[in-house]
Amino acid sequence: MAARKITIEPVTRIEGHGRVTIHLNDDGEVEQTYFHVDEFRGLEKFTEGRPYHEMTQITQRICGICPVSHHLASAKACDGIARVEPPRPAKLLRELMHMGQMVQSHGMHFFYLAGPDLILGFDADPAERNVFGIIKADPELALKAVNLRRYGQQIIERLGGKRIHPNFTVPGGVNAPLEQKDHDAIAAELPAMVAIAKKAVEIGKGWLEANKDLAEHFASFPSNYMGLVDEEGGMQLYDGEIRVKDDQGRMIAQFKGENYLSHVAEHVEAWSFLKYPYYRKLGWPQGTYRVGPLGRMNVIDKIGTPLADREFQQFRQINGGRPVEGSLFYHYARLIELVYALERIEQLLADKDIMSRDIRNSPREVKLPGQGVGVIEAPRGTLFHDYSTDANGQLTRVNLIVATGNNNWAMHTAAGQVAKAFVKGTRIEEGMLNRVEAAIRCYDPCLSCATHALGRMPLEVTLVAADGRILDRISR
Amino acid sequence: MMPKVKIATDWLAGCAGCHMSLLDMDERIVGLLESVDFTSSPVTDLKHPPDEGVTVGILEGAISNTHNIEVAKKMREKCQILVAVGDCATFGGIVAMRNLVGTDQALERAYLETESVCGGLIPDSDELVKPLPMVTGVDKIVKVDLFVPGCPPRADAFFYALTELLAGRTPVILPPELFTYD
Ligand code: SF4
């Protein structure tokens, strides 16, 4: 029997277009699997010459699921160029908007994108295996999911005027204070949202316990990890230092965002428009690392809010205190962060400075040319924006390294492992391929982001012969 | 019971924001499901519109590479009413800013010149689709029946347009407050 290639195209229930090709040998065993990203945007070039402060609006159009991440990372880079530190209330308000995004993005991923695999099953009818299927199967749960997402989106809207692509940050701060009625509306619904988040944790944890064996082995591999931490090693999503740990949980480095170029480098492969970041000093591919919820849980020492910390203690036990390696644990880590984001909203609302009208610092004198680096923990992981301008404040150089890009190697590896474990022989079954997709979904990739620079990807699986002939292609 | 109206959606070169705005109809979606059936879409697992076709096809995003052209043509073939949603699908939006510098220059910057790249190369494997030299709106490739502009269009605009279509009213005239470019 001839070797062949399977194509899964597009990978669904992820943001953007991705495609997987699985190459099989003569015996029908998986030889090589590729995760391709097909689109290219060119943002790093076409923003040259624009006024730097336009970037908070332009870059958020990279991604409609986590526009706030780009809005904020960009704002931080612009603070750097203008050489102004925002006043404390502005930082709190930026973080509040960020937490709103965490709630909507993580909530949506669990219930709308990855959840259908867990709640309805990997082998459920593909026509029903989606959020609309959940609405039919469990309308009460679905309504909770819809509400949780709405709650997060409304926080963004209350602060920035729009749910998607808001208008909120300016260099040195934000453009509007929090109004009392919005403060109270956000606070009033909080307990109900915490209850939904707890329910989600229960579902996610229950599923992992019921599928213990699978969770331990499914797309499980050692790697390095990266995430932001505060001065005490606690969880930080808006600001902090970047910490990198190795596969045993040993500290490799901790550094400030502005020094990222000494620590992070990117590799390019001819078969994907998505680049492969790695820890520079360890080289390619030894330096590849994972980011996002699992990456963060594996680098921090604690979380800093009571309910989330309790879950974090349990998370830590999964691999006896060492980094947790199974990709399916991303779901658990993500739900812990959902709880954290809600608890953090409560802390922020209670802060004495949150209602302050001191929300913007202006530079005494403008000193250009300027340079600024903004780093933030987006829902999907560490995000870097790096800009330089000329003496007129027009951009001369832009570099972006996006959360999903940081996980490119991991998604490729996860898809490869799962293909080896589940795809065999000459007959392709839909459920096998859905598992390959599910491995990628663990990372909640945002492929528009990934390819910002770069584009979007349809995820596709083709079965190709060793001589390059396409033998089978699955499409649903 | 009236048969449900079938809808298929897909995204081209966009940011998913338009699809997110569709979900921002919140619980109104649940009600909508009584009269519509979402077939293929990026948030479901059906990857292509059903063979028998759909009534409404929705496209987000600009035409930026060869694959976008295929998807747009296929959607046009399979649907009776094609709706282009968002500024990207309408006239290229932010994605079309690439036309100001040219695709080749943009590729060079991204894969050869950025400070973080080590030993770069421009991805050009036969496996990959090809970026186009010019980014355009969807109507440069296929006929579009309805444009819903905005970046993204507000959830209210989606709800209004869908309700009008479901009631059999075409053309759909968006009220001025929902007809925005932002
Ligand atoms: S129109 Fe705006 S929201 Fe829609 S895909 Fe384009 S950038 Fe995203």
XYZ file of C-alpha atoms and ligand atoms in Angstrom:
666
model
C 0.000 0.000 0.000
C 1.281 3.406 -0.908
C 2.076 6.074 1.623
C -0.329 8.959 1.805
C -1.245 12.312 3.273
C -4.332 13.377 5.213
C -5.430 17.002 5.202
C -7.742 18.508 7.848
C -9.000 21.749 6.367
C -9.974 24.030 7.895
C -9.441 23.246 11.566
C -12.656 24.534 13.094
C -13.616 25.972 16.458
C -10.376 27.891 16.633
C -9.877 31.516 15.740
C -8.532 31.911 12.227
C -7.503 29.523 9.488
C -5.288 26.528 10.193
C -4.553 23.387 8.271
C -2.926 20.115 9.317
C -1.255 17.673 6.979
C -0.456 14.177 8.216
C 2.017 12.150 6.180
C 1.799 8.366 6.405
C 4.340 5.749 5.318
C 3.771 2.573 3.289
C 2.436 0.744 6.319
C -0.146 3.387 7.050
C 1.752 4.734 10.064
C 2.102 8.435 10.706
C 5.551 9.681 9.717
C 5.231 13.429 9.975
C 2.501 15.923 10.794
C 2.533 19.588 9.894
C 0.493 22.460 11.228
C 0.285 25.075 8.471
C -0.773 28.669 8.714
C -1.754 30.067 5.375
C -2.285 33.704 5.731
C -0.050 36.675 5.690
C -0.995 40.265 6.544
C 2.179 42.341 6.600
C 1.340 44.638 9.502
C 4.970 45.149 10.482
C 5.618 46.806 7.146
C 2.425 48.650 6.306
C 2.356 50.528 9.593
C 5.716 52.174 8.871
C 5.225 55.896 8.428
C 1.962 56.011 10.448
C 1.757 58.240 13.566
C 2.650 55.938 16.479
C -0.521 56.627 18.479
C -2.658 55.126 15.696
C -1.265 51.719 16.653
C -3.708 51.145 19.520
C -6.481 51.223 16.908
C -4.719 49.516 14.000
C -3.205 46.587 15.895
C -6.394 45.548 17.630
C -7.781 44.763 14.163
C -5.370 41.855 14.211
C -7.832 39.954 16.352
C -11.489 40.359 17.148
C -11.408 37.860 20.013
C -8.661 39.526 22.015
C -8.486 43.066 20.587
C -7.977 44.392 24.114
C -4.610 42.591 24.358
C -3.320 44.471 21.353
C -4.981 47.695 22.480
C -3.122 47.459 25.803
C 0.247 46.120 24.630
C 0.224 48.881 22.054
C -0.674 51.475 24.684
C 2.275 50.349 26.791
C 4.622 50.654 23.826
C 3.183 54.145 23.180
C 3.745 55.110 26.857
C 7.380 54.194 26.227
C 7.663 56.357 23.118
C 6.002 59.339 24.832
C 8.098 58.646 27.967
C 5.091 58.936 30.274
C 4.081 56.559 33.019
C 0.265 56.411 33.374
C -1.112 57.370 36.822
C -2.115 54.460 39.050
C -5.898 54.809 38.394
C -5.290 54.528 34.640
C -3.326 51.332 35.128
C -6.141 49.899 37.241
C -8.710 50.792 34.568
C -6.607 49.252 31.826
C -6.340 46.108 33.928
C -10.100 46.115 34.533
C -10.717 46.148 30.789
C -8.149 43.359 30.434
C -9.975 41.232 33.014
C -13.225 41.783 31.106
C -11.493 40.374 28.077
C -10.091 37.422 30.021
C -13.593 36.543 31.160
C -15.129 36.727 27.703
C -12.255 35.034 25.887
C -11.705 32.177 28.349
C -15.439 31.728 28.859
C -16.039 31.588 25.148
C -13.222 29.153 24.536
C -14.495 26.736 27.127
C -18.154 26.787 26.196
C -18.179 27.662 22.508
C -14.933 26.343 21.050
C -13.312 23.513 22.998
C -16.183 22.660 25.332
C -18.303 20.867 22.735
C -15.587 18.149 22.563
C -15.758 17.641 26.306
C -19.449 18.247 26.931
C -20.770 16.482 23.804
C -17.821 14.149 23.101
C -14.975 13.878 20.582
C -17.042 11.461 18.509
C -20.332 13.349 18.689
C -22.061 14.113 15.389
C -20.014 16.900 13.801
C -23.244 18.613 12.769
C -24.153 19.024 16.449
C -20.708 19.252 18.047
C -20.775 23.017 18.551
C -22.220 25.712 20.755
C -25.587 25.449 19.030
C -25.526 21.741 19.923
C -24.918 22.715 23.542
C -27.852 25.125 23.368
C -30.019 22.193 22.290
C -28.531 19.648 24.702
C -28.386 21.834 27.800
C -30.105 25.178 27.270
C -29.626 26.221 30.874
C -25.870 25.746 30.719
C -25.754 27.446 27.321
C -27.522 30.495 28.654
C -24.957 30.707 31.451
C -22.193 30.598 28.861
C -23.836 33.330 26.804
C -24.192 35.472 29.924
C -20.612 35.032 31.013
C -19.373 36.132 27.621
C -21.770 39.077 27.594
C -20.561 40.155 31.041
C -16.934 40.293 29.913
C -17.830 42.059 26.672
C -19.911 44.642 28.526
C -17.007 45.565 30.806
C -15.006 46.353 27.687
C -17.921 48.329 26.240
C -18.544 50.318 29.430
C -14.935 51.493 29.448
C -14.149 51.750 25.748
C -17.497 52.445 24.092
C -17.527 49.249 22.002
C -17.353 45.572 22.746
C -14.954 44.830 19.901
C -12.152 47.227 18.970
C -12.803 49.663 21.830
C -11.423 53.168 22.045
C -9.933 53.574 25.507
C -6.179 53.896 25.891
C -4.023 56.889 25.066
C -0.278 57.293 25.604
C 0.096 58.007 29.331
C -3.283 56.674 30.420
C -6.881 56.233 29.331
C -9.451 58.616 27.863
C -12.337 58.208 30.315
C -12.821 57.480 34.016
C -15.119 54.764 35.348
C -18.650 56.058 35.958
C -20.422 55.116 39.168
C -23.344 53.471 37.382
C -20.952 51.257 35.428
C -19.002 50.413 38.564
C -22.194 49.345 40.270
C -23.519 47.388 37.306
C -20.280 45.402 37.030
C -20.260 44.737 40.767
C -23.917 43.715 40.910
C -23.528 40.819 38.502
C -20.206 39.595 39.840
C -21.489 36.935 42.274
C -23.610 35.318 39.553
C -20.590 35.227 37.230
C -18.353 33.676 39.887
C -20.991 30.977 40.282
C -20.890 30.257 36.543
C -17.091 30.139 36.587
C -17.185 27.681 39.479
C -19.599 25.542 37.509
C -17.216 25.606 34.540
C -14.318 24.532 36.786
C -16.456 21.693 38.065
C -17.276 20.518 34.524
C -13.683 20.840 33.327
C -12.175 19.153 36.365
C -14.819 16.445 36.368
C -14.055 15.667 32.753
C -10.310 15.488 33.377
C -10.838 13.156 36.323
C -13.165 10.903 34.349
C -10.612 10.815 31.527
C -7.490 10.645 33.659
C -5.562 8.290 31.454
C -6.245 10.223 28.308
C -5.420 13.547 29.966
C -2.059 12.209 31.131
C -0.976 11.009 27.717
C -2.832 13.178 25.222
C -0.367 15.578 23.590
C 1.849 15.452 26.666
C 5.478 16.461 26.254
C 8.211 18.367 28.110
C 8.996 21.974 27.178
C 10.088 25.290 28.610
C 7.418 27.724 29.821
C 6.969 31.512 29.817
C 4.720 34.042 31.541
C 4.650 37.359 33.403
C 4.984 37.448 37.198
C 4.760 40.209 39.827
C 7.551 41.037 42.338
C 6.493 38.114 44.500
C 6.281 35.594 41.691
C 2.480 35.860 41.685
C 0.217 35.854 38.650
C 0.275 39.093 36.644
C -1.607 39.566 33.410
C -1.241 43.317 32.812
C 2.291 44.131 33.948
C 5.342 42.406 35.367
C 8.595 40.698 34.464
C 8.855 37.836 32.020
C 9.834 34.558 33.655
C 11.082 31.483 31.785
C 11.336 28.036 33.387
C 12.609 24.736 32.030
C 10.876 21.361 31.769
C 11.806 20.512 35.375
C 10.465 23.791 36.699
C 13.936 25.315 37.181
C 14.298 29.044 36.580
C 16.013 29.869 33.284
C 15.595 33.635 33.309
C 13.534 36.556 34.499
C 13.752 39.803 32.567
C 12.021 43.053 31.724
C 9.877 43.284 28.577
C 12.069 45.984 27.034
C 14.980 43.506 26.937
C 13.037 40.856 25.064
C 15.355 40.845 22.059
C 18.231 39.493 24.155
C 16.034 36.572 25.172
C 13.574 35.807 22.409
C 14.328 34.910 18.782
C 12.203 33.580 15.949
C 12.725 30.748 13.504
C 10.982 30.482 10.101
C 9.926 27.347 8.200
C 9.060 27.394 4.498
C 5.736 25.611 5.073
C 4.049 28.073 7.410
C 3.485 31.811 7.553
C 3.599 31.563 11.326
C 7.065 32.055 12.827
C 8.510 29.944 15.670
C 9.715 31.949 18.668
C 12.266 30.333 21.062
C 14.438 31.268 24.004
C 17.464 32.733 22.252
C 20.222 31.443 24.531
C 19.038 27.838 24.246
C 18.797 28.023 20.466
C 16.360 26.445 18.020
C 14.589 24.116 18.719
C 15.817 23.448 22.298
C 14.654 26.894 23.342
C 11.014 26.477 22.291
C 8.579 27.176 25.092
C 4.865 27.169 25.862
C 2.786 30.193 26.882
C -0.849 30.789 27.788
C -2.755 29.377 30.760
C -0.609 26.241 31.162
C 2.629 28.164 30.603
C 1.598 30.725 33.213
C 0.586 28.113 35.796
C 3.967 26.441 35.288
C 6.023 29.573 35.980
C 4.171 31.341 38.803
C 4.575 30.643 42.538
C 1.049 31.666 43.486
C -2.004 33.409 42.101
C -3.047 35.985 44.675
C -6.835 35.580 44.942
C -8.452 33.051 47.301
C -10.606 30.802 45.086
C -8.114 30.669 42.250
C -5.256 29.981 44.662
C -7.121 27.004 46.057
C -7.461 25.559 42.561
C -3.838 26.386 41.822
C -2.736 24.239 44.772
C -4.574 21.303 43.224
C -3.190 22.052 39.796
C 0.331 21.943 41.218
C -0.261 18.400 42.495
C -1.094 16.996 39.057
C 2.535 16.240 38.292
C 3.834 16.176 41.868
C 4.902 19.828 41.903
C 6.735 19.645 38.566
C 5.420 21.414 35.457
C 2.184 19.958 34.115
C 2.784 18.666 30.569
C -0.498 17.372 29.139
C -2.108 19.756 26.667
C -5.613 18.960 27.944
C -4.659 20.596 31.245
C -4.694 23.890 29.395
C -8.464 23.718 29.861
C -8.164 23.433 33.626
C -5.544 26.184 33.768
C -7.755 28.423 31.635
C -10.719 27.919 33.962
C -8.587 28.734 36.994
C -7.695 31.985 35.253
C -11.357 32.632 34.563
C -11.969 32.472 38.316
C -8.920 34.654 38.925
C -10.101 37.285 36.441
C -13.465 37.562 38.208
C -11.838 37.740 41.638
C -9.446 40.347 40.323
C -12.390 42.412 39.030
C -13.734 42.396 42.571
C -10.376 43.602 43.937
C -10.125 46.312 41.300
C -13.651 47.585 41.942
C -12.879 47.801 45.639
C -9.654 49.754 45.082
C -9.769 53.321 46.426
C -8.275 54.684 43.190
C -10.617 53.023 40.723
C -13.088 55.956 40.567
C -10.340 58.577 40.400
C -10.421 61.149 37.606
C -6.624 61.279 37.515
C -6.417 59.063 34.463
C -3.780 60.548 32.200
C -0.276 61.941 32.476
C 0.985 64.216 29.732
C 4.662 64.468 28.897
C 6.318 67.743 30.012
C 8.235 67.884 26.787
C 8.084 65.534 23.871
C 11.450 63.930 23.097
C 11.444 62.136 19.805
C 12.627 59.924 18.135
C 11.316 57.372 20.580
C 11.203 53.669 21.211
C 8.793 51.592 23.242
C 8.139 47.957 24.058
C 4.784 46.830 25.450
C 4.415 43.331 26.888
C 1.223 41.858 28.280
C -0.259 38.440 29.056
C -2.993 38.045 26.440
C -5.539 35.276 27.090
C -3.397 33.022 24.878
C -0.004 34.017 26.257
C 2.779 36.570 26.237
C 2.391 39.311 23.638
C 5.148 41.701 22.528
C 4.750 45.034 20.689
C 7.952 46.909 19.851
C 7.954 50.246 17.959
C 10.447 52.954 17.003
C 9.604 56.390 15.587
C 11.432 59.225 13.885
C 11.530 62.825 15.104
C 7.964 63.413 13.852
C 6.541 60.484 15.777
C 6.084 58.476 12.603
C 6.845 54.782 12.915
C 10.129 53.619 11.451
C 10.180 50.053 12.752
C 7.532 47.698 14.127
C 7.985 44.176 15.489
C 5.236 42.024 16.950
C 5.492 38.611 18.599
C 2.057 37.304 19.316
C 0.798 34.883 21.966
C -0.324 32.185 19.562
C 2.968 32.452 17.687
C 4.782 31.571 20.900
C 2.806 28.311 20.976
C 3.406 27.471 17.323
C 5.985 24.765 18.010
C 3.809 23.335 20.789
C 0.711 23.103 18.566
C 2.751 21.463 15.844
C 4.156 18.963 18.363
C 0.768 18.312 19.971
C -0.912 17.656 16.614
C 1.956 15.332 15.640
C 1.737 13.293 18.824
C -2.007 12.881 18.659
C -1.880 11.950 14.976
C 0.668 9.229 15.801
C -1.503 7.907 18.612
C -4.895 7.989 16.903
C -4.556 8.041 13.124
C -3.763 4.613 11.705
C -4.269 2.664 8.561
C -5.983 3.549 5.374
C -9.397 4.513 6.592
C -9.716 7.905 8.162
C -12.448 8.322 10.695
C -13.794 11.716 11.501
C -13.350 11.204 15.249
C -9.616 10.501 14.812
C -9.148 13.759 13.024
C -11.292 15.675 15.475
C -8.837 14.526 18.146
C -5.963 16.032 16.178
C -7.927 19.257 16.016
C -8.749 18.984 19.710
C -5.004 18.855 20.460
C -4.646 22.186 18.713
C -7.785 23.576 20.366
C -6.154 23.053 23.786
C -3.968 26.028 22.913
C -6.975 28.147 21.932
C -4.986 29.430 18.991
C -5.874 32.758 17.606
C -4.608 32.448 14.121
C -5.464 35.942 13.006
C -3.169 37.095 15.744
C -0.600 34.557 14.899
C -0.419 35.757 11.386
C -1.003 39.442 12.158
C 2.007 40.012 10.724
C 1.155 37.070 9.218
C -2.501 36.131 8.678
C -4.965 33.409 9.266
C -4.953 29.720 8.759
C -7.428 27.182 7.588
C -6.701 23.942 9.442
C -6.798 21.077 7.011
C -5.746 17.396 7.106
C -4.519 15.667 3.927
C -3.172 12.136 3.598
C -0.159 12.281 1.225
C 1.879 9.495 -0.302
C 5.644 9.404 0.126
C 5.918 10.419 -3.500
C 3.771 13.456 -2.795
C 0.494 12.181 -4.228
C -2.563 13.247 -2.235
C -4.400 10.110 -1.233
C -7.163 11.317 0.960
C -8.516 14.555 2.279
C -11.160 14.864 4.881
C -13.698 17.614 4.873
C -16.813 17.871 6.905
C -43.607 24.323 11.285
C -41.805 26.445 8.711
C -38.557 24.853 7.565
C -35.574 26.611 9.086
C -33.584 29.029 6.980
C -30.084 27.696 6.426
C -27.147 30.021 6.993
C -23.456 29.396 6.320
C -20.679 31.734 7.409
C -16.952 31.864 6.764
C -14.056 34.185 7.277
C -11.497 35.328 4.742
C -8.731 37.769 5.658
C -10.391 39.219 8.749
C -9.859 39.264 12.472
C -12.872 37.191 13.628
C -14.275 40.394 15.125
C -17.271 40.334 12.811
C -18.101 36.781 13.879
C -17.660 37.804 17.504
C -20.056 40.679 16.965
C -22.564 38.187 15.585
C -22.227 36.266 18.875
C -22.676 39.581 20.687
C -26.364 39.274 19.873
C -26.149 37.372 23.191
C -29.339 35.581 24.164
C -31.062 36.822 21.015
C -29.075 34.040 19.277
C -31.017 31.434 21.213
C -34.276 32.852 19.879
C -32.880 33.091 16.376
C -32.117 29.374 16.427
C -35.839 28.697 16.271
C -35.965 29.951 12.727
C -32.420 29.514 11.417
C -30.003 26.669 11.131
C -26.290 27.499 11.231
C -24.592 24.959 8.962
C -20.909 25.450 8.216
C -19.104 28.211 10.076
C -15.799 28.712 11.852
C -17.523 28.101 15.200
C -19.176 24.847 14.168
C -17.589 21.649 12.870
C -19.115 21.546 9.410
C -16.289 22.746 7.261
C -18.051 23.539 4.003
C -21.538 24.716 3.065
C -23.896 21.758 2.462
C -24.154 20.473 -1.121
C -27.792 21.448 -1.416
C -26.817 25.041 -0.607
C -28.010 27.612 1.914
C -30.270 30.633 1.744
C -27.890 33.122 3.334
C -24.096 33.079 3.054
C -22.104 35.454 5.262
C -18.491 36.393 4.582
C -16.161 38.312 6.880
C -12.744 39.576 5.806
C -10.936 40.825 2.741
C -9.591 38.962 -0.264
C -5.890 38.703 0.503
C -4.711 35.308 -0.812
C -5.582 32.615 -3.340
C -7.494 30.589 -0.762
C -9.785 33.538 0.026
C -10.805 33.614 -3.650
C -11.737 29.925 -3.587
C -13.760 30.271 -0.407
C -15.616 33.351 -1.681
C -16.478 31.660 -4.986
C -17.662 28.514 -3.263
C -19.855 30.482 -0.898
C -21.334 32.436 -3.816
C -22.165 29.185 -5.609
C -23.818 27.695 -2.554
C -25.927 30.586 -1.317
C -28.869 32.588 -2.632
C -28.099 35.811 -0.776
C -24.469 36.729 -0.140
C -23.836 39.153 2.714
C -20.439 40.849 3.084
C -19.996 41.877 6.718
C -17.500 44.373 8.073
C -15.183 46.918 6.545
C -12.677 44.256 5.439
C -15.221 42.391 3.313
C -16.749 45.654 2.134
C -13.639 47.433 0.893
C -10.567 45.679 2.264
C -10.475 47.471 5.636
C -7.278 47.418 7.663
C -6.019 44.428 5.678
C -5.903 46.563 2.533
C -3.318 48.848 4.152
C -0.843 46.315 2.799
C -1.527 47.736 -0.672
C 0.291 50.890 0.406
C 3.619 49.057 0.653
C 3.255 45.999 -1.587
C 3.120 42.327 -0.629
C 6.774 41.566 -1.413
C 8.077 44.367 0.796
C 5.767 43.242 3.583
C 7.019 39.649 3.296
C 10.627 40.782 3.430
C 10.065 42.821 6.556
C 8.164 40.054 8.355
C 10.399 37.091 7.592
C 13.853 38.472 6.819
C 14.274 41.817 8.546
C 12.446 41.837 11.887
C 14.908 42.068 14.751
C 13.801 38.829 16.365
C 14.170 36.660 13.241
C 17.290 34.462 13.070
C 18.256 33.096 9.669
C 14.939 34.031 8.083
C 13.416 32.945 4.801
C 10.181 33.814 3.042
C 7.753 30.890 3.396
C 7.066 29.671 -0.143
C 6.400 25.929 0.123
C 3.906 24.495 -2.350
C 1.870 23.547 0.701
C 1.045 27.191 1.327
C -1.494 29.372 -0.386
C -0.126 32.489 -2.065
C -0.650 36.049 -0.816
C -2.069 38.281 -3.564
C -0.305 41.454 -4.705
C -3.486 43.499 -4.039
C -5.971 43.170 -1.163
C -9.610 43.903 -2.118
C -13.162 43.704 -0.827
C -15.228 40.597 -1.587
C -17.244 42.217 -4.393
C -14.173 42.443 -6.608
C -14.345 38.634 -6.839
C -18.036 37.700 -6.559
C -21.369 39.495 -6.636
C -22.452 40.691 -3.187
C -26.157 41.185 -2.376
C -25.875 43.042 0.914
C -23.086 44.976 2.630
C -23.120 45.461 6.393
C -20.227 47.851 7.137
C -18.580 48.598 10.470
C -15.462 47.344 12.185
C -17.139 45.281 13.308
C -20.806 45.992 12.552
C -22.677 46.263 15.854
C -24.587 43.209 17.010
C -27.750 45.268 16.495
C -26.868 45.675 12.822
C -26.502 41.909 12.424
C -29.746 41.317 14.226
C -31.549 43.884 12.112
C -30.166 42.562 8.817
C -30.937 38.930 9.674
C -34.436 39.745 10.867
C -35.162 41.618 7.652
C -33.840 38.771 5.521
C -35.822 36.203 7.505
C -38.963 38.247 6.934
C -38.254 38.015 3.222
C -37.495 41.708 2.862
C -34.818 42.466 0.314
C -33.169 44.780 -0.320
C -32.292 45.415 3.291
C -31.878 49.111 4.069
C -29.890 49.585 7.265
C -31.102 52.481 9.410
C -28.482 55.275 9.530
C -27.452 54.605 13.145
C -26.449 51.072 12.167
C -24.755 52.085 8.951
C -21.327 52.977 10.285
C -17.707 52.785 9.242
C -15.596 52.673 12.368
S -14.178 44.520 9.574
Fe -13.065 44.916 11.475
S -13.987 43.447 12.912
Fe -14.512 42.718 10.844
S -12.886 41.312 10.253
Fe -12.281 43.329 9.493
S -10.967 44.170 11.129
Fe -12.154 42.489 12.020
